[in-house]
């Protein structure tokens, strides 16, 4: 158990809908990362927040957005869903920004868009 | 731009045999290198990391990796595998000045009895 929790574990929805994925980082970790794992794109970095502020952006679609709240939990919002958004979405957290600080991954949320 | 190449998508091996999972990276700046393992229906777990210093890095579960700067490689090895090592293994790179991980496409290690 990494200490990172993600809810829900599974999500099935229809095209055009909007969903919210939630992540609680390890206690004390200030940085949260979102990654998408799909069969065709592999594991890709989406976005990073540090202490409530957006720090880095990767291959995140405009239909997707995220935020980190004062209690440090984070939410990833996916809207106007398409079939191709079906994937496993991972959240990771780390204590600080130094490279030696390991990123701890949650168990993921499996999103299926029908 | 940085990239990571895992040359083998699948590696079948018998129990107690040695294994090497290959990883090459491309970067114009200094990098930090990682190997993660993903067991079925689970998240990613860090096996080992190279930040600096000794090029031979030892990790959990008997795995080790060697950083070779001239060949831009970071191959993962284990002298004797177990059935329980069956999983997906990901090589990842982080460049200096950034926090995001760039992952390879993964190698599925299948250990047979």
GROMACS .gro file of N, CA and C in nm, chain B residues 16-102:
model
  261
  130UNK      N    1   1.388  -1.939  -1.198
  130UNK     CA    2   1.527  -1.953  -1.155
  130UNK      C    3   1.629  -1.917  -1.263
  131UNK      N    4   1.582  -1.880  -1.380
  131UNK     CA    5   1.674  -1.834  -1.485
  131UNK      C    6   1.704  -1.687  -1.464
  132UNK      N    7   1.817  -1.637  -1.519
  132UNK     CA    8   1.846  -1.493  -1.511
  132UNK      C    9   1.764  -1.418  -1.616
  133UNK      N   10   1.745  -1.290  -1.592
  133UNK     CA   11   1.671  -1.210  -1.688
  133UNK      C   12   1.732  -1.070  -1.697
  134UNK      N   13   1.723  -1.012  -1.816
  134UNK     CA   14   1.763  -0.873  -1.837
  134UNK      C   15   1.654  -0.805  -1.917
  135UNK      N   16   1.605  -0.694  -1.865
  135UNK     CA   17   1.506  -0.612  -1.936
  135UNK      C   18   1.578  -0.486  -1.980
  136UNK      N   19   1.570  -0.457  -2.110
  136UNK     CA   20   1.650  -0.350  -2.165
  136UNK      C   21   1.576  -0.216  -2.168
  137UNK      N   22   1.654  -0.111  -2.144
  137UNK     CA   23   1.600   0.024  -2.146
  137UNK      C   24   1.706   0.118  -2.201
  138UNK      N   25   1.670   0.196  -2.301
  138UNK     CA   26   1.757   0.301  -2.352
  138UNK      C   27   1.683   0.434  -2.345
  139UNK      N   28   1.755   0.540  -2.321
  139UNK     CA   29   1.691   0.671  -2.311
  139UNK      C   30   1.762   0.769  -2.404
  140UNK      N   31   1.692   0.876  -2.429
  140UNK     CA   32   1.747   0.982  -2.511
  140UNK      C   33   1.722   1.114  -2.440
  141UNK      N   34   1.830   1.188  -2.417
  141UNK     CA   35   1.815   1.318  -2.352
  141UNK      C   36   1.939   1.400  -2.375
  142UNK      N   37   1.920   1.529  -2.390
  142UNK     CA   38   2.034   1.619  -2.411
  142UNK      C   39   2.083   1.679  -2.279
  143UNK      N   40   2.013   1.651  -2.171
  143UNK     CA   41   2.052   1.700  -2.040
  143UNK      C   42   2.063   1.583  -1.942
  144UNK      N   43   2.114   1.613  -1.823
  144UNK     CA   44   2.130   1.508  -1.723
  144UNK      C   45   1.995   1.449  -1.684
  145UNK      N   46   1.996   1.320  -1.659
  145UNK     CA   47   1.872   1.252  -1.627
  145UNK      C   48   1.883   1.172  -1.497
  146UNK      N   49   1.768   1.144  -1.442
  146UNK     CA   50   1.756   1.050  -1.332
  146UNK      C   51   1.671   0.934  -1.385
  147UNK      N   52   1.709   0.813  -1.350
  147UNK     CA   53   1.647   0.695  -1.411
  147UNK      C   54   1.580   0.607  -1.308
  148UNK      N   55   1.469   0.547  -1.348
  148UNK     CA   56   1.388   0.468  -1.256
  148UNK      C   57   1.337   0.342  -1.325
  149UNK      N   58   1.318   0.238  -1.246
  149UNK     CA   59   1.242   0.122  -1.290
  149UNK      C   60   1.125   0.103  -1.194
  150UNK      N   61   1.005   0.089  -1.253
  150UNK     CA   62   0.885   0.063  -1.176
  150UNK      C   63   0.828  -0.073  -1.218
  151UNK      N   64   0.758  -0.138  -1.125
  151UNK     CA   65   0.691  -0.263  -1.155
  151UNK      C   66   0.541  -0.245  -1.132
  152UNK      N   67   0.462  -0.305  -1.221
  152UNK     CA   68   0.316  -0.299  -1.207
  152UNK      C   69   0.263  -0.442  -1.207
  153UNK      N   70   0.216  -0.486  -1.091
  153UNK     CA   71   0.154  -0.617  -1.082
  153UNK      C   72   0.009  -0.605  -1.130
  154UNK      N   73  -0.051  -0.714  -1.174
  154UNK     CA   74  -0.187  -0.709  -1.229
  154UNK      C   75  -0.283  -0.635  -1.136
  155UNK      N   76  -0.359  -0.543  -1.194
  155UNK     CA   77  -0.462  -0.467  -1.122
  155UNK      C   78  -0.408  -0.385  -1.006
  156UNK      N   79  -0.282  -0.344  -1.016
  156UNK     CA   80  -0.225  -0.262  -0.911
  156UNK      C   81  -0.158  -0.139  -0.970
  157UNK      N   82  -0.119  -0.048  -0.885
  157UNK     CA   83  -0.045   0.069  -0.928
  157UNK      C   84   0.101   0.037  -0.949
  158UNK      N   85   0.180   0.139  -0.973
  158UNK     CA   86   0.322   0.121  -0.997
  158UNK      C   87   0.401   0.129  -0.867
  159UNK      N   88   0.498   0.043  -0.855
  159UNK     CA   89   0.584   0.040  -0.737
  159UNK      C   90   0.728   0.059  -0.781
  160UNK      N   91   0.802   0.145  -0.711
  160UNK     CA   92   0.940   0.171  -0.747
  160UNK      C   93   1.028   0.052  -0.713
  161UNK      N   94   1.103   0.005  -0.813
  161UNK     CA   95   1.199  -0.104  -0.791
  161UNK      C   96   1.335  -0.048  -0.751
  162UNK      N   97   1.382   0.051  -0.827
  162UNK     CA   98   1.510   0.113  -0.800
  162UNK      C   99   1.522   0.242  -0.877
  163UNK      N  100   1.624   0.321  -0.839
  163UNK     CA  101   1.645   0.450  -0.905
  163UNK      C  102   1.794   0.481  -0.911
  164UNK      N  103   1.831   0.555  -1.016
  164UNK     CA  104   1.967   0.607  -1.028
  164UNK      C  105   1.958   0.760  -1.029
  165UNK      N  106   2.025   0.821  -0.932
  165UNK     CA  107   2.029   0.967  -0.926
  165UNK      C  108   2.169   1.018  -0.956
  166UNK      N  109   2.269   0.954  -0.895
  166UNK     CA  110   2.409   0.990  -0.916
  166UNK      C  111   2.494   0.884  -0.845
  167UNK      N  112   2.626   0.896  -0.860
  167UNK     CA  113   2.714   0.806  -0.787
  167UNK      C  114   2.736   0.675  -0.859
  168UNK      N  115   2.743   0.568  -0.781
  168UNK     CA  116   2.770   0.436  -0.837
  168UNK      C  117   2.673   0.401  -0.947
  169UNK      N  118   2.726   0.350  -1.057
  169UNK     CA  119   2.640   0.320  -1.172
  169UNK      C  120   2.562   0.191  -1.156
  170UNK      N  121   2.602   0.109  -1.059
  170UNK     CA  122   2.527  -0.014  -1.031
  170UNK      C  123   2.433   0.012  -0.914
  171UNK      N  124   2.307  -0.004  -0.941
  171UNK     CA  125   2.205   0.029  -0.841
  171UNK      C  126   2.131  -0.098  -0.801
  172UNK      N  127   2.118  -0.118  -0.673
  172UNK     CA  128   2.043  -0.235  -0.625
  172UNK      C  129   1.905  -0.191  -0.576
  173UNK      N  130   1.805  -0.274  -0.607
  173UNK     CA  131   1.670  -0.239  -0.568
  173UNK      C  132   1.605  -0.348  -0.485
  174UNK      N  133   1.473  -0.341  -0.481
  174UNK     CA  134   1.399  -0.440  -0.403
  174UNK      C  135   1.382  -0.570  -0.481
  175UNK      N  136   1.347  -0.675  -0.409
  175UNK     CA  137   1.318  -0.806  -0.469
  175UNK      C  138   1.433  -0.864  -0.550
  176UNK      N  139   1.557  -0.827  -0.518
  176UNK     CA  140   1.673  -0.885  -0.584
  176UNK      C  141   1.708  -0.826  -0.719
  177UNK      N  142   1.640  -0.723  -0.760
  177UNK     CA  143   1.669  -0.659  -0.888
  177UNK      C  144   1.785  -0.560  -0.875
  178UNK      N  145   1.857  -0.541  -0.985
  178UNK     CA  146   1.961  -0.440  -0.993
  178UNK      C  147   1.963  -0.384  -1.136
  179UNK      N  148   2.022  -0.268  -1.151
  179UNK     CA  149   2.031  -0.206  -1.283
  179UNK      C  150   2.164  -0.133  -1.292
  180UNK      N  151   2.214  -0.121  -1.414
  180UNK     CA  152   2.340  -0.052  -1.435
  180UNK      C  153   2.321   0.064  -1.531
  181UNK      N  154   2.363   0.181  -1.488
  181UNK     CA  155   2.356   0.301  -1.569
  181UNK      C  156   2.480   0.307  -1.656
  182UNK      N  157   2.461   0.318  -1.787
  182UNK     CA  158   2.571   0.328  -1.880
  182UNK      C  159   2.552   0.455  -1.962
  183UNK      N  160   2.628   0.557  -1.926
  183UNK     CA  161   2.607   0.688  -1.988
  183UNK      C  162   2.646   0.686  -2.136
  184UNK      N  163   2.753   0.618  -2.169
  184UNK     CA  164   2.799   0.619  -2.308
  184UNK      C  165   2.701   0.548  -2.400
  185UNK      N  166   2.634   0.447  -2.348
  185UNK     CA  167   2.536   0.375  -2.428
  185UNK      C  168   2.394   0.422  -2.399
  186UNK      N  169   2.380   0.520  -2.315
  186UNK     CA  170   2.249   0.574  -2.273
  186UNK      C  171   2.152   0.460  -2.241
  187UNK      N  172   2.199   0.371  -2.155
  187UNK     CA  173   2.117   0.256  -2.120
  187UNK      C  174   2.103   0.242  -1.969
  188UNK      N  175   2.000   0.173  -1.929
  188UNK     CA  176   1.972   0.147  -1.787
  188UNK      C  177   1.898   0.014  -1.780
  189UNK      N  178   1.971  -0.093  -1.806
  189UNK     CA  179   1.910  -0.226  -1.814
  189UNK      C  180   1.886  -0.284  -1.675
  190UNK      N  181   1.776  -0.352  -1.661
  190UNK     CA  182   1.736  -0.414  -1.534
  190UNK      C  183   1.770  -0.563  -1.538
  191UNK      N  184   1.827  -0.614  -1.428
  191UNK     CA  185   1.868  -0.754  -1.424
  191UNK      C  186   1.825  -0.820  -1.294
  192UNK      N  187   1.806  -0.951  -1.304
  192UNK     CA  188   1.787  -1.032  -1.184
  192UNK      C  189   1.850  -1.167  -1.212
  193UNK      N  190   1.935  -1.216  -1.123
  193UNK     CA  191   2.008  -1.340  -1.149
  193UNK      C  192   1.922  -1.466  -1.148
  194UNK      N  193   1.809  -1.460  -1.075
  194UNK     CA  194   1.725  -1.580  -1.066
  194UNK      C  195   1.581  -1.534  -1.039
  195UNK      N  196   1.493  -1.554  -1.136
  195UNK     CA  197   1.357  -1.500  -1.122
  195UNK      C  198   1.264  -1.602  -1.056
  196UNK      N  199   1.157  -1.548  -0.998
  196UNK     CA  200   1.053  -1.631  -0.937
  196UNK      C  201   0.921  -1.609  -1.010
  197UNK      N  202   0.831  -1.703  -0.993
  197UNK     CA  203   0.698  -1.690  -1.053
  197UNK      C  204   0.636  -1.557  -1.014
  198UNK      N  205   0.659  -1.515  -0.892
  198UNK     CA  206   0.598  -1.392  -0.841
  198UNK      C  207   0.654  -1.266  -0.908
  199UNK      N  208   0.760  -1.278  -0.986
  199UNK     CA  209   0.813  -1.162  -1.059
  199UNK      C  210   0.734  -1.134  -1.187
  200UNK      N  211   0.642  -1.219  -1.220
  200UNK     CA  212   0.557  -1.196  -1.338
  200UNK      C  213   0.481  -1.066  -1.320
  201UNK      N  214   0.506  -0.971  -1.412
  201UNK     CA  215   0.448  -0.836  -1.399
  201UNK      C  216   0.492  -0.755  -1.521
  202UNK      N  217   0.445  -0.631  -1.523
  202UNK     CA  218   0.486  -0.535  -1.626
  202UNK      C  219   0.592  -0.445  -1.563
  203UNK      N  220   0.701  -0.422  -1.637
  203UNK     CA  221   0.810  -0.341  -1.585
  203UNK      C  222   0.827  -0.218  -1.673
  204UNK      N  223   0.835  -0.104  -1.608
  204UNK     CA  224   0.846   0.023  -1.679
  204UNK      C  225   0.975   0.094  -1.642
  205UNK      N  226   1.047   0.137  -1.744
  205UNK     CA  227   1.163   0.222  -1.727
  205UNK      C  228   1.116   0.367  -1.741
  206UNK      N  229   1.169   0.456  -1.660
  206UNK     CA  230   1.126   0.595  -1.666
  206UNK      C  231   1.245   0.687  -1.647
  207UNK      N  232   1.234   0.805  -1.703
  207UNK     CA  233   1.340   0.906  -1.691
  207UNK      C  234   1.281   1.037  -1.643
  208UNK      N  235   1.357   1.106  -1.563
  208UNK     CA  236   1.321   1.241  -1.521
  208UNK      C  237   1.441   1.329  -1.549
  209UNK      N  238   1.420   1.438  -1.619
  209UNK     CA  239   1.533   1.524  -1.651
  209UNK      C  240   1.553   1.627  -1.541
  210UNK      N  241   1.677   1.674  -1.531
  210UNK     CA  242   1.709   1.773  -1.429
  210UNK      C  243   1.624   1.897  -1.448
  211UNK      N  244   1.567   1.945  -1.341
  211UNK     CA  245   1.486   2.065  -1.348
  211UNK      C  246   1.338   2.038  -1.367
  212UNK      N  247   1.301   1.912  -1.385
  212UNK     CA  248   1.159   1.877  -1.397
  212UNK      C  249   1.126   1.769  -1.297
  213UNK      N  250   0.998   1.750  -1.275
  213UNK     CA  251   0.953   1.647  -1.182
  213UNK      C  252   0.879   1.533  -1.253
  214UNK      N  253   0.831   1.559  -1.372
  214UNK     CA  254   0.749   1.458  -1.438
  214UNK      C  255   0.834   1.340  -1.484
  215UNK      N  256   0.773   1.224  -1.484
  215UNK     CA  257   0.837   1.103  -1.532
  215UNK      C  258   0.793   1.076  -1.675
  216UNK      N  259   0.891   1.039  -1.758
  216UNK     CA  260   0.861   0.995  -1.894
  216UNK      C  261   0.886   0.845  -1.897
   0.00000   0.00000   0.00000
